[in-house]
mmCIF file of C-alpha atoms (C1' of nucleotides) in Angstrom:
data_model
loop_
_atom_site.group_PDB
_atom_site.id
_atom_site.type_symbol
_atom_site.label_atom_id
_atom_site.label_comp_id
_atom_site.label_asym_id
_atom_site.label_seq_id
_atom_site.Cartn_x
_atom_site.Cartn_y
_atom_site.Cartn_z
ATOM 1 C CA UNK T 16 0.000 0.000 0.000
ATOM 2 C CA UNK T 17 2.428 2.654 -0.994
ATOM 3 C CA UNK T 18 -1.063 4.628 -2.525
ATOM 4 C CA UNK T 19 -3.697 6.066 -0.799
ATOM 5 C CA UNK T 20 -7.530 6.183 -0.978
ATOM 6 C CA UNK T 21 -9.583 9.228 -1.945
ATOM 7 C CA UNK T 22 -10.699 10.106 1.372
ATOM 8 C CA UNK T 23 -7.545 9.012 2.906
ATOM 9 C CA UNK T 24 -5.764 11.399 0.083
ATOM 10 C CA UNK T 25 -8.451 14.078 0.931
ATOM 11 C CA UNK T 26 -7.449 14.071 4.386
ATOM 12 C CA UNK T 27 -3.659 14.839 4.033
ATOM 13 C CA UNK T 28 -4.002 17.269 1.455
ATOM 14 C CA UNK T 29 -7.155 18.874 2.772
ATOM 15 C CA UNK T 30 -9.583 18.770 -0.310
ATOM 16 C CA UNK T 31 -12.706 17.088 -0.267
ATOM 17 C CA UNK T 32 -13.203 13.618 -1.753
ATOM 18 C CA UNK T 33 -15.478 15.326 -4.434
ATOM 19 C CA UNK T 34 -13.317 17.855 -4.760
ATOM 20 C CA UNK T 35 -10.661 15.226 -5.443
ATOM 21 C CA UNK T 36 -12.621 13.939 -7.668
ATOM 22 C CA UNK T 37 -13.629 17.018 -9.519
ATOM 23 C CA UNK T 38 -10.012 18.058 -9.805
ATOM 24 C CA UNK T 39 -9.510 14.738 -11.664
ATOM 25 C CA UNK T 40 -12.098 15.754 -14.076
ATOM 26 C CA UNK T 41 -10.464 19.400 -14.582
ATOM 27 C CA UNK T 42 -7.442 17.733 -15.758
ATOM 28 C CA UNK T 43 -5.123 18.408 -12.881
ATOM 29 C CA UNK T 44 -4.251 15.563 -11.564
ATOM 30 C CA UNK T 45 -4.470 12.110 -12.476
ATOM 31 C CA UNK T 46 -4.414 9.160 -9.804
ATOM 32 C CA UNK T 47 -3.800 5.547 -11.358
ATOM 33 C CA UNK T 48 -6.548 2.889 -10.756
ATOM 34 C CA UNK T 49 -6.344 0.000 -8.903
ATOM 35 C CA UNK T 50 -8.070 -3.084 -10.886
ATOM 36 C CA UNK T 51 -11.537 -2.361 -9.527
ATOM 37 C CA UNK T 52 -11.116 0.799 -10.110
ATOM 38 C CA UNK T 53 -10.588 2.841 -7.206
ATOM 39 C CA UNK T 54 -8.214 5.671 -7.215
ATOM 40 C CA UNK T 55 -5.051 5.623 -5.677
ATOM 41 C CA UNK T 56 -3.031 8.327 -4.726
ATOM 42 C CA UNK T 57 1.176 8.459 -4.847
ATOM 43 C CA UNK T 58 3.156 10.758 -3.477
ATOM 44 C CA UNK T 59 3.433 12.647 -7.029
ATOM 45 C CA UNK T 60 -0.597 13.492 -6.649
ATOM 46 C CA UNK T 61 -0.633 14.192 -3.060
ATOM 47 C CA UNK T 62 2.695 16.850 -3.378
ATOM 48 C CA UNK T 63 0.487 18.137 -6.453
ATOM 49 C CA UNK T 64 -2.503 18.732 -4.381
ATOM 50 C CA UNK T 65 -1.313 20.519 -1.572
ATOM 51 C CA UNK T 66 0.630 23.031 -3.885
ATOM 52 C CA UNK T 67 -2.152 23.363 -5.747
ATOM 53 C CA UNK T 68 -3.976 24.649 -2.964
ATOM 54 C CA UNK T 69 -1.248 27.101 -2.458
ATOM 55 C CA UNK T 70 -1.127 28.190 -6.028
ATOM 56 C CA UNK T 71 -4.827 29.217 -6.720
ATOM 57 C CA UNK T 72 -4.794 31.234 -2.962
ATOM 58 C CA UNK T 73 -1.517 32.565 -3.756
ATOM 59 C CA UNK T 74 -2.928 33.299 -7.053
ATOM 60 C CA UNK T 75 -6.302 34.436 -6.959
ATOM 61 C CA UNK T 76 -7.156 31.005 -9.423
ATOM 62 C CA UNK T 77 -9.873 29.440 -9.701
ATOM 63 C CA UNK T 78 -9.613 25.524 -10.699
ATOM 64 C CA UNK T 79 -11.231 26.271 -13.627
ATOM 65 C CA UNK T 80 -8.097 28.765 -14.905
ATOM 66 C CA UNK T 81 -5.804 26.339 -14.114
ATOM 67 C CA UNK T 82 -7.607 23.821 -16.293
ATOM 68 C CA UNK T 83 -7.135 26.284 -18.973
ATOM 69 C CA UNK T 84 -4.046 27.116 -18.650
ATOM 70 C CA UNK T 85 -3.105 23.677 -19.183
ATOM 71 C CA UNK T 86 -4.782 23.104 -22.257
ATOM 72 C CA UNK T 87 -3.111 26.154 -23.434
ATOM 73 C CA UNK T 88 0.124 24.349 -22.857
ATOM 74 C CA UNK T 89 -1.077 21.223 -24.175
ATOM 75 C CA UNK T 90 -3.141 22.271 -27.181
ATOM 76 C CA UNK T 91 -0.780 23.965 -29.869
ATOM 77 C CA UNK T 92 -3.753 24.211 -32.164
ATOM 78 C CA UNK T 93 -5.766 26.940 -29.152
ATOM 79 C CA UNK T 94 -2.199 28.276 -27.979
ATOM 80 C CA UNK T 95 -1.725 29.521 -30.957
ATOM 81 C CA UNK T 96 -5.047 30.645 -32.140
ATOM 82 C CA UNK T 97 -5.189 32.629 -28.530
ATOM 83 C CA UNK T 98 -1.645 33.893 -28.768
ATOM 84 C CA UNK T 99 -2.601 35.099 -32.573
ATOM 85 C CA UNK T 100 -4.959 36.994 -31.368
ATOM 86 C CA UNK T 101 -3.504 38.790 -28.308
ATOM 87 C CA UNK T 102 -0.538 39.777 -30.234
ATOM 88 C CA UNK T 103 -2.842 41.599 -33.031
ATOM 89 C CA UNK T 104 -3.238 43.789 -30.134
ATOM 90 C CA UNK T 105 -2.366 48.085 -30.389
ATOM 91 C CA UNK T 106 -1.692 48.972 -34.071
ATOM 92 C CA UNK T 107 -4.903 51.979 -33.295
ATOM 93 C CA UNK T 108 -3.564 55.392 -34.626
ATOM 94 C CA UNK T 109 -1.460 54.028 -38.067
ATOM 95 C CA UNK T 110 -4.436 52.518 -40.286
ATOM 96 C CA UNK T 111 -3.102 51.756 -43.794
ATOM 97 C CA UNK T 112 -0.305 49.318 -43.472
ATOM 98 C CA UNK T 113 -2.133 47.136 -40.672
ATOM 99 C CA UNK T 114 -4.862 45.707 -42.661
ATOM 100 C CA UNK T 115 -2.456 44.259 -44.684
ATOM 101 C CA UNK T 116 -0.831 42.354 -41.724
ATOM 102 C CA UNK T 117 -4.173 41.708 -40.225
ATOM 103 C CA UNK T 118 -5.668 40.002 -42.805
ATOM 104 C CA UNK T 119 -2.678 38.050 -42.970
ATOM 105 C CA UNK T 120 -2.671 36.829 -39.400
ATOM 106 C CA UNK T 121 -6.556 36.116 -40.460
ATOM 107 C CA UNK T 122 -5.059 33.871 -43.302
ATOM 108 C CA UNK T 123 -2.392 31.937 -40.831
ATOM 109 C CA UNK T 124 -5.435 31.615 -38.701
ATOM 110 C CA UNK T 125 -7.073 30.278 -41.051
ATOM 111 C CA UNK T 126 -4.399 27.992 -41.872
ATOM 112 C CA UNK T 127 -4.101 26.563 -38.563
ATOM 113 C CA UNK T 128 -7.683 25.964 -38.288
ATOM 114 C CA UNK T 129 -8.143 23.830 -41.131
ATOM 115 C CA UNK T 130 -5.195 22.186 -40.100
ATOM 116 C CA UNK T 131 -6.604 21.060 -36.863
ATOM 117 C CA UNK T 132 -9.700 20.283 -38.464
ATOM 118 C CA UNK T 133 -7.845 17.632 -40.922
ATOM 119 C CA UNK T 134 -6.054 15.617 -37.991
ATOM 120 C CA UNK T 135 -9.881 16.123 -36.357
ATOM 121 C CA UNK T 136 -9.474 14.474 -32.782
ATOM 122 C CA UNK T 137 -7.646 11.670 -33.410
ATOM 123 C CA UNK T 138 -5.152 13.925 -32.343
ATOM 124 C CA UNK T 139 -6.156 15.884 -29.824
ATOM 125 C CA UNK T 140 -5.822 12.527 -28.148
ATOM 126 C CA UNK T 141 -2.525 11.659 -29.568
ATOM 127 C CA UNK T 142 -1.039 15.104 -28.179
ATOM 128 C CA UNK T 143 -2.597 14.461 -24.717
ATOM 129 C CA UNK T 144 -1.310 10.622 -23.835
ATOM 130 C CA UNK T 145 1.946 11.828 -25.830
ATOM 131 C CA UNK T 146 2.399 14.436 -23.127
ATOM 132 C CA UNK T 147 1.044 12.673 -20.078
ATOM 133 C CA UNK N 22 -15.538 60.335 -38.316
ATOM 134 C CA UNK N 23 -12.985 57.981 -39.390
ATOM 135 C CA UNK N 24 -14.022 55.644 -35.739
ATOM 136 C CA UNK N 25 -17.058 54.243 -35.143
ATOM 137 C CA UNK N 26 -19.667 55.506 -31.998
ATOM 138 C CA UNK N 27 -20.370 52.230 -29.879
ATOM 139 C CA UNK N 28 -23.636 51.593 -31.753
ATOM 140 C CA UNK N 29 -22.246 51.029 -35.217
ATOM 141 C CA UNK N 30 -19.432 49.282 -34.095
ATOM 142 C CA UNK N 31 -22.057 47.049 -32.515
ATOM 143 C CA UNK N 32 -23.741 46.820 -36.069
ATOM 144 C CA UNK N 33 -20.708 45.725 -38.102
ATOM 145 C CA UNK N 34 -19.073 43.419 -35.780
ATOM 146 C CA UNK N 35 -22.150 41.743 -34.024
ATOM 147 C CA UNK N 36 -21.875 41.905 -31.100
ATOM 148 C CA UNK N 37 -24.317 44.249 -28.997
ATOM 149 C CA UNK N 38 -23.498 47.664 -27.373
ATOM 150 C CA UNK N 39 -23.523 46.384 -23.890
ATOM 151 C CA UNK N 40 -21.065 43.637 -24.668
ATOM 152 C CA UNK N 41 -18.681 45.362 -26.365
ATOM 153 C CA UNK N 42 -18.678 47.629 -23.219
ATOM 154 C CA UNK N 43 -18.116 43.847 -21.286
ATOM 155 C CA UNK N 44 -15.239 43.338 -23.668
ATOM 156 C CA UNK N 45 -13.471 46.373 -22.803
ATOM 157 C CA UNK N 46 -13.845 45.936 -19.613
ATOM 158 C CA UNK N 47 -12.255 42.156 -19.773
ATOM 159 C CA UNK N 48 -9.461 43.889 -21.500
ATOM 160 C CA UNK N 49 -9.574 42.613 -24.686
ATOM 161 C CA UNK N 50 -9.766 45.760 -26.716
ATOM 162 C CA UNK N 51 -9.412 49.113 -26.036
ATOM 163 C CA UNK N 52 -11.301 51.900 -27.654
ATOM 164 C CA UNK N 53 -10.250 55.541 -28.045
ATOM 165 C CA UNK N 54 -12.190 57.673 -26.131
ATOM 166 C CA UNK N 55 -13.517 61.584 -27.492
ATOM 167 C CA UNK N 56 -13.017 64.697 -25.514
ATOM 168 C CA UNK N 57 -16.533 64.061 -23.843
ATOM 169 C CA UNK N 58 -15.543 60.459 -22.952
ATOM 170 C CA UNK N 59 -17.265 58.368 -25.915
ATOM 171 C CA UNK N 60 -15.686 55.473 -27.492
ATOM 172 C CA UNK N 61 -14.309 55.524 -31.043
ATOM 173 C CA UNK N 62 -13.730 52.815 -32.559
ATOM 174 C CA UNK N 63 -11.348 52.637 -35.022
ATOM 175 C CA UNK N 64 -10.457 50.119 -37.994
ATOM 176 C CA UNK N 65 -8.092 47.874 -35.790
ATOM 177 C CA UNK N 66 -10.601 47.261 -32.894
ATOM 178 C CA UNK N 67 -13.311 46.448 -35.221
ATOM 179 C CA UNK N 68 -11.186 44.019 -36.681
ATOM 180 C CA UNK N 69 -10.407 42.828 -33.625
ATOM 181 C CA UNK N 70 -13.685 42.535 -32.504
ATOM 182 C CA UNK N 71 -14.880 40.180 -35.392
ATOM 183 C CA UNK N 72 -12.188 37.643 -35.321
ATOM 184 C CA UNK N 73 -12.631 37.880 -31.849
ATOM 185 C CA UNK N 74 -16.614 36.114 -32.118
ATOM 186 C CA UNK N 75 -14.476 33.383 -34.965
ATOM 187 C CA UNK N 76 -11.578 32.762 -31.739
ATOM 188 C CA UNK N 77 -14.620 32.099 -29.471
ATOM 189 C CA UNK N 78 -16.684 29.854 -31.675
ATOM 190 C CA UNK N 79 -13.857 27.752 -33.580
ATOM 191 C CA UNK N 80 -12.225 27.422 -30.211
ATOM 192 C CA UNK N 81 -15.026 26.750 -27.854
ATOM 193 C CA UNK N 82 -13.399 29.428 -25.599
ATOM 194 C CA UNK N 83 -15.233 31.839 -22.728
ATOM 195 C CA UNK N 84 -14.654 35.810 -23.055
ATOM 196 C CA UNK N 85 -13.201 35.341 -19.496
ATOM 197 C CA UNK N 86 -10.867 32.491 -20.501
ATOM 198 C CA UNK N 87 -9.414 34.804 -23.480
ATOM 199 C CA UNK N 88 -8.979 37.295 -20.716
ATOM 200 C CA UNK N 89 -7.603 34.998 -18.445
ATOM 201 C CA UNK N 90 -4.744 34.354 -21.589
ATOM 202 C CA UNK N 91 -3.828 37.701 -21.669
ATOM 203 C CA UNK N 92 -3.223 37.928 -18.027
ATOM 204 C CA UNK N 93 -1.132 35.355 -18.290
ATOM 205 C CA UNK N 94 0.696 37.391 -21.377
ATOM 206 C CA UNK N 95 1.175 39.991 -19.031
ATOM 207 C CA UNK N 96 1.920 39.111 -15.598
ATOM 208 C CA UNK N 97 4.895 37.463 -15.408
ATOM 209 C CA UNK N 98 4.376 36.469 -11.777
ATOM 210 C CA UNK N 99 1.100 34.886 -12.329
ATOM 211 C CA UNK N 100 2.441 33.051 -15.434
ATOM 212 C CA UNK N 101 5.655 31.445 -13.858
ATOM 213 C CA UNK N 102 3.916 30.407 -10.402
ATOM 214 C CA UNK N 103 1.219 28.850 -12.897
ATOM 215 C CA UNK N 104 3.823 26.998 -15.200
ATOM 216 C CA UNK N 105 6.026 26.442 -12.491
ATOM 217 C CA UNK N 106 2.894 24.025 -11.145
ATOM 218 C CA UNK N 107 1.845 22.561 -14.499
ATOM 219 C CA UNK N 108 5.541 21.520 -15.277
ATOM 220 C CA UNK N 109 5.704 19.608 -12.165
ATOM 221 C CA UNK N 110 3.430 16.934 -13.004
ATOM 222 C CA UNK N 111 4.122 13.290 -11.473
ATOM 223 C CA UNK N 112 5.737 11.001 -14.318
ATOM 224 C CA UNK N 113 3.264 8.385 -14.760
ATOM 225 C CA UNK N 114 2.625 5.657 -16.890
ATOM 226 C CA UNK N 115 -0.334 7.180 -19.410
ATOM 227 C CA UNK N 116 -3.455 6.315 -18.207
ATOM 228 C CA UNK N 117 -7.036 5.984 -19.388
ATOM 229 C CA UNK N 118 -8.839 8.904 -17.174
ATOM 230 C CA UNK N 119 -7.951 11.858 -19.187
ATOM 231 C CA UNK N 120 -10.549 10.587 -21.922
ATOM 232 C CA UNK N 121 -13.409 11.791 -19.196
ATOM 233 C CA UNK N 122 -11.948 15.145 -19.417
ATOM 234 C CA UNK N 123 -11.480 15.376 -22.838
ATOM 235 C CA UNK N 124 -15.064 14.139 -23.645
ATOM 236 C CA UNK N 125 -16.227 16.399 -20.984
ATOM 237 C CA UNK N 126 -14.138 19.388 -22.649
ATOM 238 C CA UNK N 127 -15.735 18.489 -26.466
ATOM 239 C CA UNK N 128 -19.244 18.574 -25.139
ATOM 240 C CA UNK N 129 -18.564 22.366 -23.810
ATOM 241 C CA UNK N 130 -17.506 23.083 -27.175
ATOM 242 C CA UNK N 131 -20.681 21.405 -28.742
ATOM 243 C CA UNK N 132 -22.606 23.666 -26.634
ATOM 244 C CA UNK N 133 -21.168 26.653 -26.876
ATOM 245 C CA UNK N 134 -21.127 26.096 -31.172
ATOM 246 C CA UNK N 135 -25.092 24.683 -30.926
ATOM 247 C CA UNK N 136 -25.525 28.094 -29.234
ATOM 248 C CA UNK N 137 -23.364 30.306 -31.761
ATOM 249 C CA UNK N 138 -25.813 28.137 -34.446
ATOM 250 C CA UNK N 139 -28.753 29.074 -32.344
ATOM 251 C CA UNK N 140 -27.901 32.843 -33.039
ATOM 252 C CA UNK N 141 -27.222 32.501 -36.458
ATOM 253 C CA UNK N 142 -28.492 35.835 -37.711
ATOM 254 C CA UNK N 143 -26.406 37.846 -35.677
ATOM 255 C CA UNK N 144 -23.304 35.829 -36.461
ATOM 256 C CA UNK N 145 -24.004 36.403 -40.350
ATOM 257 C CA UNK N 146 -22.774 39.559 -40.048
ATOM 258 C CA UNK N 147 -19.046 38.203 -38.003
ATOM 259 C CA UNK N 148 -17.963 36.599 -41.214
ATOM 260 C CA UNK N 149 -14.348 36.467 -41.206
ATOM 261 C CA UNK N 150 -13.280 37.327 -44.504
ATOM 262 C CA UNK N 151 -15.449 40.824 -44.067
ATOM 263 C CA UNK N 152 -12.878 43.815 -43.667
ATOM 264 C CA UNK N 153 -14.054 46.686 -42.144
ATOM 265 C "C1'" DG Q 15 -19.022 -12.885 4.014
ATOM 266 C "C1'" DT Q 16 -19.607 -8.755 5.764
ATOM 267 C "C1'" DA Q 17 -18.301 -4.093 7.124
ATOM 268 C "C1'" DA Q 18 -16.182 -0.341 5.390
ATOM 269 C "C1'" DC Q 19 -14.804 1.913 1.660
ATOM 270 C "C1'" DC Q 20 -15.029 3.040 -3.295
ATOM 271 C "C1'" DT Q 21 -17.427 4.026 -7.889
ATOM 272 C "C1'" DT Q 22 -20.553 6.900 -10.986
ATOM 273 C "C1'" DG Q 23 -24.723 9.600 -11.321
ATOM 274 C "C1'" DA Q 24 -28.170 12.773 -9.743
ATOM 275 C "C1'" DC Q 25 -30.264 16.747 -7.208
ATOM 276 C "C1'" DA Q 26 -29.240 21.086 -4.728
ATOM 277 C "C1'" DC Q 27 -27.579 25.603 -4.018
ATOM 278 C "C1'" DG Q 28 -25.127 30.034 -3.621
ATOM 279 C "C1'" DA Q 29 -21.980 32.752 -6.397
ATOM 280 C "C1'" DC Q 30 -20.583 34.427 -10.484
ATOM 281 C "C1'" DC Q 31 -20.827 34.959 -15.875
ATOM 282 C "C1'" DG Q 32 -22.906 36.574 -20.131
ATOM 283 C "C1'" DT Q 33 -26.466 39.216 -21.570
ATOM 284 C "C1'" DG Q 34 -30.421 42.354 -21.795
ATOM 285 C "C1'" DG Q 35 -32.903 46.298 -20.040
ATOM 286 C "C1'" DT Q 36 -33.639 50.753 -17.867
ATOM 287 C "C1'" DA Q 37 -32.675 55.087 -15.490
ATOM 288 C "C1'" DA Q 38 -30.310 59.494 -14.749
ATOM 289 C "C1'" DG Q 39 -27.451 62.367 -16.735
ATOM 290 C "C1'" DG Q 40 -23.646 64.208 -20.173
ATOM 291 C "C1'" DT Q 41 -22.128 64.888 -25.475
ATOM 292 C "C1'" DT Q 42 -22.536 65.583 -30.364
ATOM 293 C "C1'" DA Q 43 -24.292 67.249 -34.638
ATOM 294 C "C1'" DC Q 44 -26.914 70.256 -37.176
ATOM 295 C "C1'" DG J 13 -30.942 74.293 -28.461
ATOM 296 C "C1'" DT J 14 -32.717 70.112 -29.138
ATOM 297 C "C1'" DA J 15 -32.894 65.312 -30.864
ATOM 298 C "C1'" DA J 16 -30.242 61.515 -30.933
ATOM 299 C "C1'" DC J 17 -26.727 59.266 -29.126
ATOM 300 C "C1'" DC J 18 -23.417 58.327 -25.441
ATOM 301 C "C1'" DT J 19 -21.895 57.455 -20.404
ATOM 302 C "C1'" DT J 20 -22.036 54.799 -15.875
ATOM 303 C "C1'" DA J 21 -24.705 52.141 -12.626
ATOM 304 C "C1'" DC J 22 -28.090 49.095 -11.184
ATOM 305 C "C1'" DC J 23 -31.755 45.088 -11.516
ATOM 306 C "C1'" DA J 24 -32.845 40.722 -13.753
ATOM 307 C "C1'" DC J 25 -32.344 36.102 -15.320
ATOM 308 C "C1'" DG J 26 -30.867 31.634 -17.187
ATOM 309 C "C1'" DG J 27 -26.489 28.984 -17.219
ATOM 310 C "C1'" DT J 28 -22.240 27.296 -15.430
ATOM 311 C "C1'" DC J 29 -18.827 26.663 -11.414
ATOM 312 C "C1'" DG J 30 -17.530 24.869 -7.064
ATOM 313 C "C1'" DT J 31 -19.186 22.213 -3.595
ATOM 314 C "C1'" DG J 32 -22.115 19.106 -0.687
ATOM 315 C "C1'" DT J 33 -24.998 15.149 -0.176
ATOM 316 C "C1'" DC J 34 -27.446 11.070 -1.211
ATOM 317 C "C1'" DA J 35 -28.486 6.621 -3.861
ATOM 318 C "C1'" DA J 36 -27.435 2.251 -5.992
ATOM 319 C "C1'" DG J 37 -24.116 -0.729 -6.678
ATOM 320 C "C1'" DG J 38 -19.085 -2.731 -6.963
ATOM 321 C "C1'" DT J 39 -14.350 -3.629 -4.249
ATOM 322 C "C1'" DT J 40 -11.269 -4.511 -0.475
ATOM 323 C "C1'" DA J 41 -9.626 -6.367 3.754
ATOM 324 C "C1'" DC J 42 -9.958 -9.264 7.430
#
DNA sequence: GTAACCTTGACACGACCGTGGTAAGGTTAC
DNA sequence: GTAACCTTACCACGGTCGTGTCAAGGTTAC
């Protein structure tokens, strides 16, 4: 028994079991199965959890932000549509040579898109167990 | 008038008066303002403000997540403390739970795009190949 | 083999998000 | 100078988030 239980988990780190649970779901953490199926928790999960605690009071996070900024990491395909569109950012008193460049961008966008849509999620599953 | 008054902004980019107001306030553009304090917007926010609707939709994103991006962009702090915890993540041996999250994630998106479909007369006008 | 624990799924609920509306008052254009 | 438009600020309302709890059933340990 070198894993522990959810609520046994829960009580060292201080999250609830559904939290636990619900924190699974967001992404954040991933505790292997035993062969029934019950959760269990190593000392990689339980370190997680208890900084994670630290890092969205610390923070000001919510779960759901960290979530996200995950899948930013994870997801070239949305990192790079997000980052696209931050960057197209001042550019407000010179008007003529920005369209140009803007509709550019629009174009890589574009690109990008249709790229993701031709691997469709085949592998936005790849990426994931690639990474994990 | 070479910038647009809130209302026809509204009209050529789709989205209504009061949430382009909600977009400036989320920080994700920033009009000019006139002498008397009204908001002019000018060829790059409009621009802006249309592929900003196709980022949402293709993506499956929130306005607050896109915010939540650019804070990341620009506070280094918050950025580094949140990498700094993603980057940590337990080696383990790739596991089946993630699929939860990832079907959980897709039917967001299927949502959010039944609900962009749901509007579809407004998002005529947010076609992506429109300039200005 | 049974008690104690785990699983997923559902209902519940306050807080906040996205969105619309309205009110009270200032600005712009002609 | 007035009509039409803008500003901020507040109320409203369905939907989602974070969280708890309960139910029905499977797993684990002794």
């Amino acid at each position: 028994m070198d894993a522990l239980t959810i609520h046994e988990a829960a009580e060292t780190t201080g999250w609830s079991p559904r939290m636990l649970r619900y924190i699974e779901r967001m992404g954040l953490v991933e505790p292997e199965r035993s062969t029934g199926g019950y959760r269990l928790f190593g000392p990689g999960e339980l370190q997680r959890l208890r900084t994670l605690r630290g890092l969205l009071d610390e923070q000001g996070l919510a779960l759901g932000e960290v979530g996200f900024a995950r899948r930013l990491q994870h997801d070239d395909v949305l990192r790079t549509a997000v980052e696209d569109w931050l960057e197209a950012e001042p550019a407000r008193p010179a008007h003529v040579p920005v369209d140009d460049w803007l509709t550019w961008e629009q174009d890589k966008h574009e690109r990008l898109v249709a790229e993701a849509a031709r691997r469709a999620d085949t592998t936005a599953t790849t990426n994931l167990t690639e990474t994990l």
